[in-house]
Short mmCIF file of C-alpha atoms in Angstrom, two decimals:
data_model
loop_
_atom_site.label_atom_id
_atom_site.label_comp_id
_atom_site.label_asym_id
_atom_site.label_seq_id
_atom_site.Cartn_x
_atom_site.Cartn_y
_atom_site.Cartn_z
CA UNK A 1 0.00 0.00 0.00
CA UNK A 2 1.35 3.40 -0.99
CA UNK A 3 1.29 6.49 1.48
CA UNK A 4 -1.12 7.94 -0.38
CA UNK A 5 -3.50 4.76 -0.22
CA UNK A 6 -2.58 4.62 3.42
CA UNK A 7 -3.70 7.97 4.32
CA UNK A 8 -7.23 7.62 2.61
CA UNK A 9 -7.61 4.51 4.19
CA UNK A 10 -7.11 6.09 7.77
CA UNK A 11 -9.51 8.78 7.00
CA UNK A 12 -12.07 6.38 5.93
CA UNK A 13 -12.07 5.17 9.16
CA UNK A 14 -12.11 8.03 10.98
CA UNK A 15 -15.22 9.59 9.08
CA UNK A 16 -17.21 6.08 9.09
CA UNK A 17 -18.55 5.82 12.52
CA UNK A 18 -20.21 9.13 11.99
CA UNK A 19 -21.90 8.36 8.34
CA UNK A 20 -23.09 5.02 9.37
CA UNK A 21 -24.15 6.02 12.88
CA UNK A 22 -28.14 5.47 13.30
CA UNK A 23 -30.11 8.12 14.93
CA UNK A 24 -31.55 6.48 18.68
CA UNK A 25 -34.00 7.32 20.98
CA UNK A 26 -33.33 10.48 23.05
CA UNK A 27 -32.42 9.41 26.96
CA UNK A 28 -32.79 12.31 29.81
CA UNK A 29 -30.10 12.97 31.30
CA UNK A 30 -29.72 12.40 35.31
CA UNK A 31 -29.30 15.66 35.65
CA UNK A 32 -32.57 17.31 34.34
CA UNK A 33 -34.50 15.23 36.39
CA UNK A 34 -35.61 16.60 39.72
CA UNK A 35 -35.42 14.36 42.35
CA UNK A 36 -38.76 14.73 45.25
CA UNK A 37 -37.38 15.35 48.32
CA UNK A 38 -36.18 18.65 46.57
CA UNK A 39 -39.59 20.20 45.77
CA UNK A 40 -40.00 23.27 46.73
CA UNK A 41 -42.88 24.26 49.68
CA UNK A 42 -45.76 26.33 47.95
CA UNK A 43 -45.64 28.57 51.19
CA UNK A 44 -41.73 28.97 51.61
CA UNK A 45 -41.38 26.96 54.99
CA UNK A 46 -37.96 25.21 52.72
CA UNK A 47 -35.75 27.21 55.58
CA UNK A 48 -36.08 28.84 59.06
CA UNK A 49 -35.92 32.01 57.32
CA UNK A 50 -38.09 31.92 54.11
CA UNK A 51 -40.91 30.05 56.87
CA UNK A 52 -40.67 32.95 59.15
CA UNK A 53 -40.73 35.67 56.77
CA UNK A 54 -43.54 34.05 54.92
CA UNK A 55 -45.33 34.14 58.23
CA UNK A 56 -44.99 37.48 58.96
CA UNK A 57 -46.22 38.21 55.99
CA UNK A 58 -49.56 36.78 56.07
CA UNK A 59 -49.80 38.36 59.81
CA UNK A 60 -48.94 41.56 58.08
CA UNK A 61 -51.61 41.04 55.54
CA UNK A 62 -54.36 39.93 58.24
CA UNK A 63 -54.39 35.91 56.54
CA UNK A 64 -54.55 34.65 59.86
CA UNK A 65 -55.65 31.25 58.36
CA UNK A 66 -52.76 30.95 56.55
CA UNK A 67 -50.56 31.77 59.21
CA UNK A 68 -51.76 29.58 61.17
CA UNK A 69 -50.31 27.00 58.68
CA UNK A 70 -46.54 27.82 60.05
CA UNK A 71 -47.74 26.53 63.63
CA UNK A 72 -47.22 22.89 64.91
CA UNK A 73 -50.39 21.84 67.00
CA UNK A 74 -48.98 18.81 68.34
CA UNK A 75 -52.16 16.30 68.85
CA UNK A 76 -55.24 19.38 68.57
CA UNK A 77 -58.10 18.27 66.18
CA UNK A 78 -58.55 19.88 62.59
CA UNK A 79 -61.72 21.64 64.59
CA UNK A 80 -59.69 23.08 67.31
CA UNK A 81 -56.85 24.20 64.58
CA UNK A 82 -59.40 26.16 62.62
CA UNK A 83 -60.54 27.84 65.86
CA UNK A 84 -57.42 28.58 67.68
CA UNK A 85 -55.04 28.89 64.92
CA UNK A 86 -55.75 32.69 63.71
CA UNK A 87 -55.63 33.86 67.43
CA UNK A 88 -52.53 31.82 68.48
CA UNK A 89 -51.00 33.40 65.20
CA UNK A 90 -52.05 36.90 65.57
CA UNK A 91 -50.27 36.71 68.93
CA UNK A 92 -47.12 34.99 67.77
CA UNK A 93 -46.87 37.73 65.31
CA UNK A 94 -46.98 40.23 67.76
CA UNK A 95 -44.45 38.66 69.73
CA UNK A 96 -41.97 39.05 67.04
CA UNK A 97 -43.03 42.47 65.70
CA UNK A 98 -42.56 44.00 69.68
CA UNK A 99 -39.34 42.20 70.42
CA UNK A 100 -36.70 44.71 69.68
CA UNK A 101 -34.18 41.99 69.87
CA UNK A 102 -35.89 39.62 67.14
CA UNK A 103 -33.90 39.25 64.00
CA UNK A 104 -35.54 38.12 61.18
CA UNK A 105 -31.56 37.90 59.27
CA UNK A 106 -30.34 36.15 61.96
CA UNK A 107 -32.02 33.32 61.07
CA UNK A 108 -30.50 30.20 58.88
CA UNK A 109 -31.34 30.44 55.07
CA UNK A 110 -30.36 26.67 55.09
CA UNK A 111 -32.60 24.45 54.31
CA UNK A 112 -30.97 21.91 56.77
CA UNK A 113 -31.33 24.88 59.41
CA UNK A 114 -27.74 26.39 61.71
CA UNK A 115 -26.04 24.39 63.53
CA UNK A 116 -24.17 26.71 65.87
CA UNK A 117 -27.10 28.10 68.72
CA UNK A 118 -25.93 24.34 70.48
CA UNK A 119 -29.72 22.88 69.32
CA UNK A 120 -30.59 19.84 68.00
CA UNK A 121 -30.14 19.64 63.76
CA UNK A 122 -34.02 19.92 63.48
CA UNK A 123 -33.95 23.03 65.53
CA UNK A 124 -33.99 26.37 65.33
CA UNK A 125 -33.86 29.30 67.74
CA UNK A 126 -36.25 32.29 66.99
CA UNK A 127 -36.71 34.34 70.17
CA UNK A 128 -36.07 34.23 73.41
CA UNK A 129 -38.38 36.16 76.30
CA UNK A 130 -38.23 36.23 80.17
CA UNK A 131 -41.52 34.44 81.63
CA UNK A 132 -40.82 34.35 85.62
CA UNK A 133 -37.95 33.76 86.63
CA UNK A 134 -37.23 31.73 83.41
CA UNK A 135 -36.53 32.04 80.14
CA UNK A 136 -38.88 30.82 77.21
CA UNK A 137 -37.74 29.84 74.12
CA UNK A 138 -39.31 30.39 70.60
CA UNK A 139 -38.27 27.56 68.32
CA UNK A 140 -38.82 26.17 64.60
CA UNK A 141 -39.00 22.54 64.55
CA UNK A 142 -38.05 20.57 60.77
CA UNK A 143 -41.07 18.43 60.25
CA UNK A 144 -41.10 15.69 57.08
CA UNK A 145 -44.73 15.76 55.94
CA UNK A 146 -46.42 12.68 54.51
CA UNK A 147 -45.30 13.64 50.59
CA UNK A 148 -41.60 13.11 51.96
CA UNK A 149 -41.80 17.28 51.81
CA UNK A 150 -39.42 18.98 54.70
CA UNK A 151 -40.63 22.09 56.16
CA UNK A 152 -40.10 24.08 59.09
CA UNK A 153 -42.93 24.70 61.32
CA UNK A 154 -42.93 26.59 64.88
CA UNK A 155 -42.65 24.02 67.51
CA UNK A 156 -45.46 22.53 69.74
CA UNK A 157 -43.86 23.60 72.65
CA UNK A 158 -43.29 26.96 71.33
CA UNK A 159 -46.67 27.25 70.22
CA UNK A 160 -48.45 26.31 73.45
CA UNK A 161 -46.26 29.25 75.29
CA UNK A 162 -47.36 31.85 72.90
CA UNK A 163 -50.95 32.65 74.80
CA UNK A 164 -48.84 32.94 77.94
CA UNK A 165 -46.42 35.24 76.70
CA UNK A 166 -48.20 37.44 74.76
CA UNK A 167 -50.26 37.98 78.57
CA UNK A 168 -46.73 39.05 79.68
CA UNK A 169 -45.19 41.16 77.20
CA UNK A 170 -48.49 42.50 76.22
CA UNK A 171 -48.55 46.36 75.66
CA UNK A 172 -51.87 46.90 77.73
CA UNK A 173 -51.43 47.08 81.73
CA UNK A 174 -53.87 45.64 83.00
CA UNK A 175 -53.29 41.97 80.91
CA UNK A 176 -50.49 40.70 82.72
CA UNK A 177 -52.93 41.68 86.31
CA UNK A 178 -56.02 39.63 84.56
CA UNK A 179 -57.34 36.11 84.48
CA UNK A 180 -55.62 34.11 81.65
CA UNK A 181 -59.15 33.19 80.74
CA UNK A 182 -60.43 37.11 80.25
CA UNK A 183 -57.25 37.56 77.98
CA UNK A 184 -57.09 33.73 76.30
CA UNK A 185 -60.64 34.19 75.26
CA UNK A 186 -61.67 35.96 72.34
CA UNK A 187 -64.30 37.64 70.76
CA UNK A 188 -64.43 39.06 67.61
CA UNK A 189 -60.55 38.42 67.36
CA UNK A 190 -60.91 40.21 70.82
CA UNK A 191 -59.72 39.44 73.92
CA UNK A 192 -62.84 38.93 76.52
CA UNK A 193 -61.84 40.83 79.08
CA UNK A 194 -61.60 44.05 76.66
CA UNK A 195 -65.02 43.57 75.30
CA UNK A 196 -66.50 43.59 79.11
CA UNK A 197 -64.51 46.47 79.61
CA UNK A 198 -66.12 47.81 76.12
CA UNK A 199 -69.67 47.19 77.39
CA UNK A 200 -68.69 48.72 81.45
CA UNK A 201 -67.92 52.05 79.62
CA UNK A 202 -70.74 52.46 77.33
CA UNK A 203 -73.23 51.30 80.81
CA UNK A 204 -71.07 54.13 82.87
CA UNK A 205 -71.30 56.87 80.50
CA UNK A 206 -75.08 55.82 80.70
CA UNK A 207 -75.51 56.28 84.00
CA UNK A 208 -73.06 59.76 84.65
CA UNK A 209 -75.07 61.33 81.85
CA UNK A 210 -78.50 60.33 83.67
CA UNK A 211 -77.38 61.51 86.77
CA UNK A 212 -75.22 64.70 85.92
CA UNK A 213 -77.37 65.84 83.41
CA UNK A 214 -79.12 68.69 84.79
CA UNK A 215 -76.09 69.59 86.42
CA UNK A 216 -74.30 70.09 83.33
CA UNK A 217 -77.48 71.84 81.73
CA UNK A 218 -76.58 74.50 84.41
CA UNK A 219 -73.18 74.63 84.07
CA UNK A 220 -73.78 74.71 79.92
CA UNK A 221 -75.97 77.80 80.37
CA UNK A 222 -73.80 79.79 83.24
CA UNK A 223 -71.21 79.29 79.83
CA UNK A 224 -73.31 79.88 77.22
CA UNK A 225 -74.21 83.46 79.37
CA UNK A 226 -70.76 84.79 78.97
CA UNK A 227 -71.53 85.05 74.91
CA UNK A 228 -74.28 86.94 75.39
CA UNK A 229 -78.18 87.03 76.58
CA UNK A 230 -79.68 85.43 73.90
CA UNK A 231 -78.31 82.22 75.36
CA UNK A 232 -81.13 81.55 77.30
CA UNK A 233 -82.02 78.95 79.37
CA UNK A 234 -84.54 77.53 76.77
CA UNK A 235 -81.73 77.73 74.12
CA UNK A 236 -79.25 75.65 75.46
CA UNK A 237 -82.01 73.16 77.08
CA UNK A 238 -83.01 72.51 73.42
CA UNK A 239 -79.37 72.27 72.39
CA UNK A 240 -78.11 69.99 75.64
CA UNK A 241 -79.53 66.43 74.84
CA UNK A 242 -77.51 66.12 70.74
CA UNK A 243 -74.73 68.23 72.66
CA UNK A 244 -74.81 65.75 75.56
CA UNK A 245 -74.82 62.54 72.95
CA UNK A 246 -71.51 63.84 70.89
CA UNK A 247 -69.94 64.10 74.24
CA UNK A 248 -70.86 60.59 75.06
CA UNK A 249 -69.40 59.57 72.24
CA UNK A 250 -66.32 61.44 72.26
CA UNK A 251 -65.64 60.09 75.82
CA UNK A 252 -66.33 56.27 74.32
CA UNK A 253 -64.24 56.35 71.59
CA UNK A 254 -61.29 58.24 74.03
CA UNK A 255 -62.14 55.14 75.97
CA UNK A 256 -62.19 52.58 73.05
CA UNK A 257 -59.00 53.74 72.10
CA UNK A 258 -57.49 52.74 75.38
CA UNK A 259 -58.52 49.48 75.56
CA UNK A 260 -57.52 48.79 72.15
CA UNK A 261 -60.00 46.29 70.70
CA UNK A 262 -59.14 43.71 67.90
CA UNK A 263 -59.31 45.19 64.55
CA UNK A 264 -62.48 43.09 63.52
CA UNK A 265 -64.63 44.44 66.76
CA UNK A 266 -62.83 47.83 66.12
CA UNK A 267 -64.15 48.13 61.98
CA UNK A 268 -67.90 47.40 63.81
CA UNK A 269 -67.43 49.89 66.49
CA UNK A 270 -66.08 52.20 64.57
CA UNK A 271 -68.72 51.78 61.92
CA UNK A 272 -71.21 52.42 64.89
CA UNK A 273 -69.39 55.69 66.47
CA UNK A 274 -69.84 56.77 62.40
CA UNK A 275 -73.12 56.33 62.23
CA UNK A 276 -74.00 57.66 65.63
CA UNK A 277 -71.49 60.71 65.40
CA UNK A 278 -73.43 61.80 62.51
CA UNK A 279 -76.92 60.99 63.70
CA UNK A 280 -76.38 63.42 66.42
CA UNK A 281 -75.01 66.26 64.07
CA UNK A 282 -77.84 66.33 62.17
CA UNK A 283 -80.03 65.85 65.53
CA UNK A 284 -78.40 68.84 66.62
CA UNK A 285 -78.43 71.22 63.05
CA UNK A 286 -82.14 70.01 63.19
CA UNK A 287 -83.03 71.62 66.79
CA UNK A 288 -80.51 74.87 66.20
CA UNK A 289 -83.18 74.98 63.04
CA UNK A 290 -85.79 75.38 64.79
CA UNK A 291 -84.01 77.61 67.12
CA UNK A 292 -83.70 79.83 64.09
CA UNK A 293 -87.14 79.43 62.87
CA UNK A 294 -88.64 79.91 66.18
CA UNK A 295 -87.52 83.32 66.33
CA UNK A 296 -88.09 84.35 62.68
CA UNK A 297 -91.82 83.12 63.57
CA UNK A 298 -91.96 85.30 66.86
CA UNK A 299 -90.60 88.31 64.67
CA UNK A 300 -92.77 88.30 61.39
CA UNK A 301 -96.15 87.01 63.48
CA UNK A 302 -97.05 90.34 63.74
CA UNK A 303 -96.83 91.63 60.30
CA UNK A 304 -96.92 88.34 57.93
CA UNK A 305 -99.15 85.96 60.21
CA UNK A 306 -100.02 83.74 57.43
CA UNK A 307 -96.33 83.30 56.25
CA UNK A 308 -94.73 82.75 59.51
CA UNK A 309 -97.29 79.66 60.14
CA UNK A 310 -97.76 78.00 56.51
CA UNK A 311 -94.43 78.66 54.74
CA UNK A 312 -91.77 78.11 57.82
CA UNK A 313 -93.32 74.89 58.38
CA UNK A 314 -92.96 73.69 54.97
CA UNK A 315 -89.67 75.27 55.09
CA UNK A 316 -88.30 73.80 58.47
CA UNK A 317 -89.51 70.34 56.84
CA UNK A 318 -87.78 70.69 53.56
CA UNK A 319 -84.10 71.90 55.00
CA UNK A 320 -84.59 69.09 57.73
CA UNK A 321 -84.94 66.25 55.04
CA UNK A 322 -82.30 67.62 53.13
CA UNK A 323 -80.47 67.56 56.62
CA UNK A 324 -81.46 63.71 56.85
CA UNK A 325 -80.26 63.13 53.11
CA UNK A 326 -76.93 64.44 53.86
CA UNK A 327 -76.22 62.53 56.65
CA UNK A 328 -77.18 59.15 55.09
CA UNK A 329 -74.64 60.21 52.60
CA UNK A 330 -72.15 60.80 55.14
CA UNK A 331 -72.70 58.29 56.81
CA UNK A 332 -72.05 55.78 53.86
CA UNK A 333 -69.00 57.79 53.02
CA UNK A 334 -67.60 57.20 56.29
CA UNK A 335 -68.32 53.15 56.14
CA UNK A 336 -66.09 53.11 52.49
CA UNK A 337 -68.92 53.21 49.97
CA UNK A 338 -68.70 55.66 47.38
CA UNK A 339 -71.82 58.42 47.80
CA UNK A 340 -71.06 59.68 44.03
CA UNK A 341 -71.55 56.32 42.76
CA UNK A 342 -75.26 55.17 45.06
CA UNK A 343 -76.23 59.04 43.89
CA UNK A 344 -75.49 58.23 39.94
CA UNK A 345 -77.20 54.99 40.67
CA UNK A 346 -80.09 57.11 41.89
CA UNK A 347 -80.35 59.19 39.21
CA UNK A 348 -80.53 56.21 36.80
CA UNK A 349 -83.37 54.84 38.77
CA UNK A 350 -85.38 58.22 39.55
CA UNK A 351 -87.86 57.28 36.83
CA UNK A 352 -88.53 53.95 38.43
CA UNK A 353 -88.88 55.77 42.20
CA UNK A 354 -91.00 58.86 40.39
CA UNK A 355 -93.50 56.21 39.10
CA UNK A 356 -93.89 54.44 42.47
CA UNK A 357 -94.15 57.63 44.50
CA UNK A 358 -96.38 59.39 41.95
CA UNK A 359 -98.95 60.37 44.32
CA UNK A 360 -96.68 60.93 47.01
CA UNK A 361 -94.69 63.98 44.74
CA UNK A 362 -97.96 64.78 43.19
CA UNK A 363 -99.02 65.86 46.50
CA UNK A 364 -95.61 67.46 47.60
CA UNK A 365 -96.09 69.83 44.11
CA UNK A 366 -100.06 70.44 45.66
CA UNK A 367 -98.61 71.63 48.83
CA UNK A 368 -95.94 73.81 47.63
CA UNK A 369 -98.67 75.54 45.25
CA UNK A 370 -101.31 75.78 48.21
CA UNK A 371 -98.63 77.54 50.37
CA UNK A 372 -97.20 79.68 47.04
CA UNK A 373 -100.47 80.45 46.01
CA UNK A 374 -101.98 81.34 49.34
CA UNK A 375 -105.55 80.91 49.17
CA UNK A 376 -105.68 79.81 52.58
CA UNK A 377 -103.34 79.73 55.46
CA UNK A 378 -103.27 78.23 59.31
CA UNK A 379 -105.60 79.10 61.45
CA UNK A 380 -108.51 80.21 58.45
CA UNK A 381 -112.00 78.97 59.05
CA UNK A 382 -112.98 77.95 55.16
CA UNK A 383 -115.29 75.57 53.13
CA UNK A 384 -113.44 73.15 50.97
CA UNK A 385 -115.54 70.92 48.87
CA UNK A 386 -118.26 69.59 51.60
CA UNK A 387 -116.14 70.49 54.33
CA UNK A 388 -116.19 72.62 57.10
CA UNK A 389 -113.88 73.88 59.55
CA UNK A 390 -110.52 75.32 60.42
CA UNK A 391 -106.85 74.64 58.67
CA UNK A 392 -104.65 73.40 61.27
CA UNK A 393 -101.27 72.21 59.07
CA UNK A 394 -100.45 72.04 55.45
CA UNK A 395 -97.75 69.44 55.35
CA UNK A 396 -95.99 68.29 52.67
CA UNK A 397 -98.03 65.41 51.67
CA UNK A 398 -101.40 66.63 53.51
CA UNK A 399 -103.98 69.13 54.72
CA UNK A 400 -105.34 68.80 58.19
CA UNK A 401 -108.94 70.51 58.62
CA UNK A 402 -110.22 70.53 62.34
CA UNK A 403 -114.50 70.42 61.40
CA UNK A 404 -117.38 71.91 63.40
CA UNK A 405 -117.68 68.61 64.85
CA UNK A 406 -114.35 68.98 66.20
CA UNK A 407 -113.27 65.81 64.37
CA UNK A 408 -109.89 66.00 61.82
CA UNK A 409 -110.17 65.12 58.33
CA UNK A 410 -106.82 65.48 56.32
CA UNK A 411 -106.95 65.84 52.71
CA UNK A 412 -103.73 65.25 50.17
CA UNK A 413 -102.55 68.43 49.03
CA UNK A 414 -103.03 67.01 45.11
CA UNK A 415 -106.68 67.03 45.83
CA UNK A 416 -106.95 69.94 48.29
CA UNK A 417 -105.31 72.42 45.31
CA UNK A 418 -107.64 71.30 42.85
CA UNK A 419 -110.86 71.41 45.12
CA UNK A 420 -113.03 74.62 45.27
CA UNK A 421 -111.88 76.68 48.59
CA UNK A 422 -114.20 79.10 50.25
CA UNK A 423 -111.89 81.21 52.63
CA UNK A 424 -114.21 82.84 55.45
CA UNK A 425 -111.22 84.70 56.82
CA UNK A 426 -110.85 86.73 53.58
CA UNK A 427 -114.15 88.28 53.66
CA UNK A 428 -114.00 92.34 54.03
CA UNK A 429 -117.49 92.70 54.61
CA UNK A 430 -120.05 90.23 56.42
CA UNK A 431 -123.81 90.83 56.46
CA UNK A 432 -125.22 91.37 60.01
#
């Protein structure tokens, strides 16, 4: 064989494994695959770290219920869990979030936890906190769940001294004086013992206001004297009782603030102060209108008679339903709902509430053309229709007529407009 034949041959060989080779079946390689016991935990609880962050997180968020899922109940039932868990957890995050020395970095990001706080390899010092003479421990526990999944859970130990030590390092005074029961029992996310307390102050505001009240009528008016003499004694005893009720509730929520209720019971109360606070503005813009209109109907019942007693009290009606309008819409502003939107939604609907309360505005119109129009006012003796007798109110939806037989009849202002009205009171001359 020449060199040159020799040299062909060699690269024949060379290049023949890779022109003959067969195309096989694909095998994965060892690598890609992902063994189980690495999975990863859907809520982070891989480390001491990632678990505890995760859990202050949800406490943060107010998912008690998940929460509760970083907590090791030892032998409770699933019933007991579901009850227990979102208090027990609320508490245990408070622990943390108080303890100045708690931190969160100090903790091992290693899924097979530190090994150098001198604890067992499944363990995992958290906090530490002085109960007695003694000092209690806060520990994460590695538990292997039935899927072969590790995760790291607060320990059962650690868990059953968390209702004892939030008692201790709680930031109210009079908890660590109390009961455990008053302060282990909840309410409403609420301790008992502060929802007692709760009721106590809304009973003894009850009673002081009963019993001081006519002392602080006088003391109101001796006050009120300094501005001037129109503060009389019948102003400010029409003005005491809504000024007496906003002071009542000043003095609860001063006192709900220091007992501190859960913030469940606390969205209710507060929801109830709302409604209440403005209840008794509009209780007490409703008597300082009358105030007002009591006056202007002492001044023009000399001169304008018939005004002062049929207009005013259309008037004093009108501005005090406007004054109940406004404070339904306050009132839903205050609980979160937007007023803009449930008055749009009322405008899209007003031909649906005009057709049901046809009558009803029909007669509002008849009124406000009676009292515009004047053909009669309070206190005339005149013949409507078949009827005899004296006009006593023209209200907004109705006439009231006192007859000869000193019975009432009242007759919807719709009606009363259209009927035929003889007014005695208008005659200038009378035969005799």
């Amino acid at each position: 064989m020449t060199k040159v034949e020799a040299i062909l041959f060699c690269a024949f060989m060379v290049l023949s494994p890779g022109i003959y080779a067969q195309p096989g079946p694909r095998t994965p390689s060892v690598s890609a695959a992902k063994p189980v016991g690495n999975a990863e935990d859907p809520l982070h609880r891989d480390s001491p770290q990632s678990a505890v962050i995760s859990f202050l997180q949800f406490c943060h968020s107010k998912n008690l219920t998940q929460a509760a899922k970083y907590l090791n109940f030892g032998t409770l039932s699933h019933e007991q869990r579901v009850d227990e868990g979102p208090r027990v957890a609320q508490q245990l995050g408070q622990l943390l979030d108080r303890d100045p020395a708690f931190d969160v970095a100090a903790l091992s990001r290693n899924p097979e936890g530190g090994h150098e706080d001198g604890l067992p390899a499944n363990r995992e010092r958290v906090a530490s906190f002085k109960l007695g003479n003694q000092t209690a421990e806060l520990q994460l526990e590695r538990i292997t769940r039935r899927s072969g999944l590790a995760v790291w859970l607060f320990s059962a130990d650690s868990v059953n001294l968390v209702p004892k030590l939030a008692q201790v390092t709680s930031d109210h005074p009079l908890e660590k004086y109390l009961p455990t029961p008053l302060v282990s029992l909840t309410l409403l996310d609420t301790p008992l013992w502060r929802c007692i307390a709760l009721i106590m102050l809304g009973a003894a505001l009850a009673i002081v206001t009963r019993v001081f009240s006519r002392m602080g009528l006088k003391l109101a008016e001796a006050a009120a004297l300094r501005f001037g003499p129109e503060a009389s004694h019948r102003v400010m005893e029409t003005l005491w009782a809504p000024l007496l009720w906003l002071i009542c509730l000043a003095l609860f929520r001063a006192g709900m603030e220091w007992i501190g209720p859960a913030a469940r019971l606390q969205l209710y109360l507060n929801r109830t102060l709302a409604l209440a606070f403005f209840l008794g503005l509009g209780w007490l813009a409703a008597r300082l209108i009358d105030l007002g209109l009591d006056r202007l109907r002492a001044t023009m019942l000399l001169r304008h008679k018939s005004f002062s007693s049929s207009v005013l009290p259309l008037i004093s009606r009108l501005v005090k339903l406007s004054i109940l309008l406004l404070t339904i819409a306050a009132v839903l502003s205050e609980w979160g709902y937007n007023a803009t939107a449930i008055l749009a939604g009322l405008g899209v609907g007003s031909i649906a509430i005009a057709l049901a309360a046809q009558k009803t505005i029909e007669n509002f119109f008849g009124g406000v053309s009676v009292i515009s129009d004047r053909p009669v006012s309070v206190g005339d003796f005149c013949k409507i229709g078949d009827l005899m007798g004296t006009i006593e109110d023209i209200g907004l939806r109705s006439t009231r007529i006192r007859t000869l037989d000193r019975t009432q009849v009242s007759v919807p202002n719709a009606q009363f407009s259209s009927m035929t009205r003889e007014n005695f009171e208008k005659r200038d001359k009378m035969l005799f």
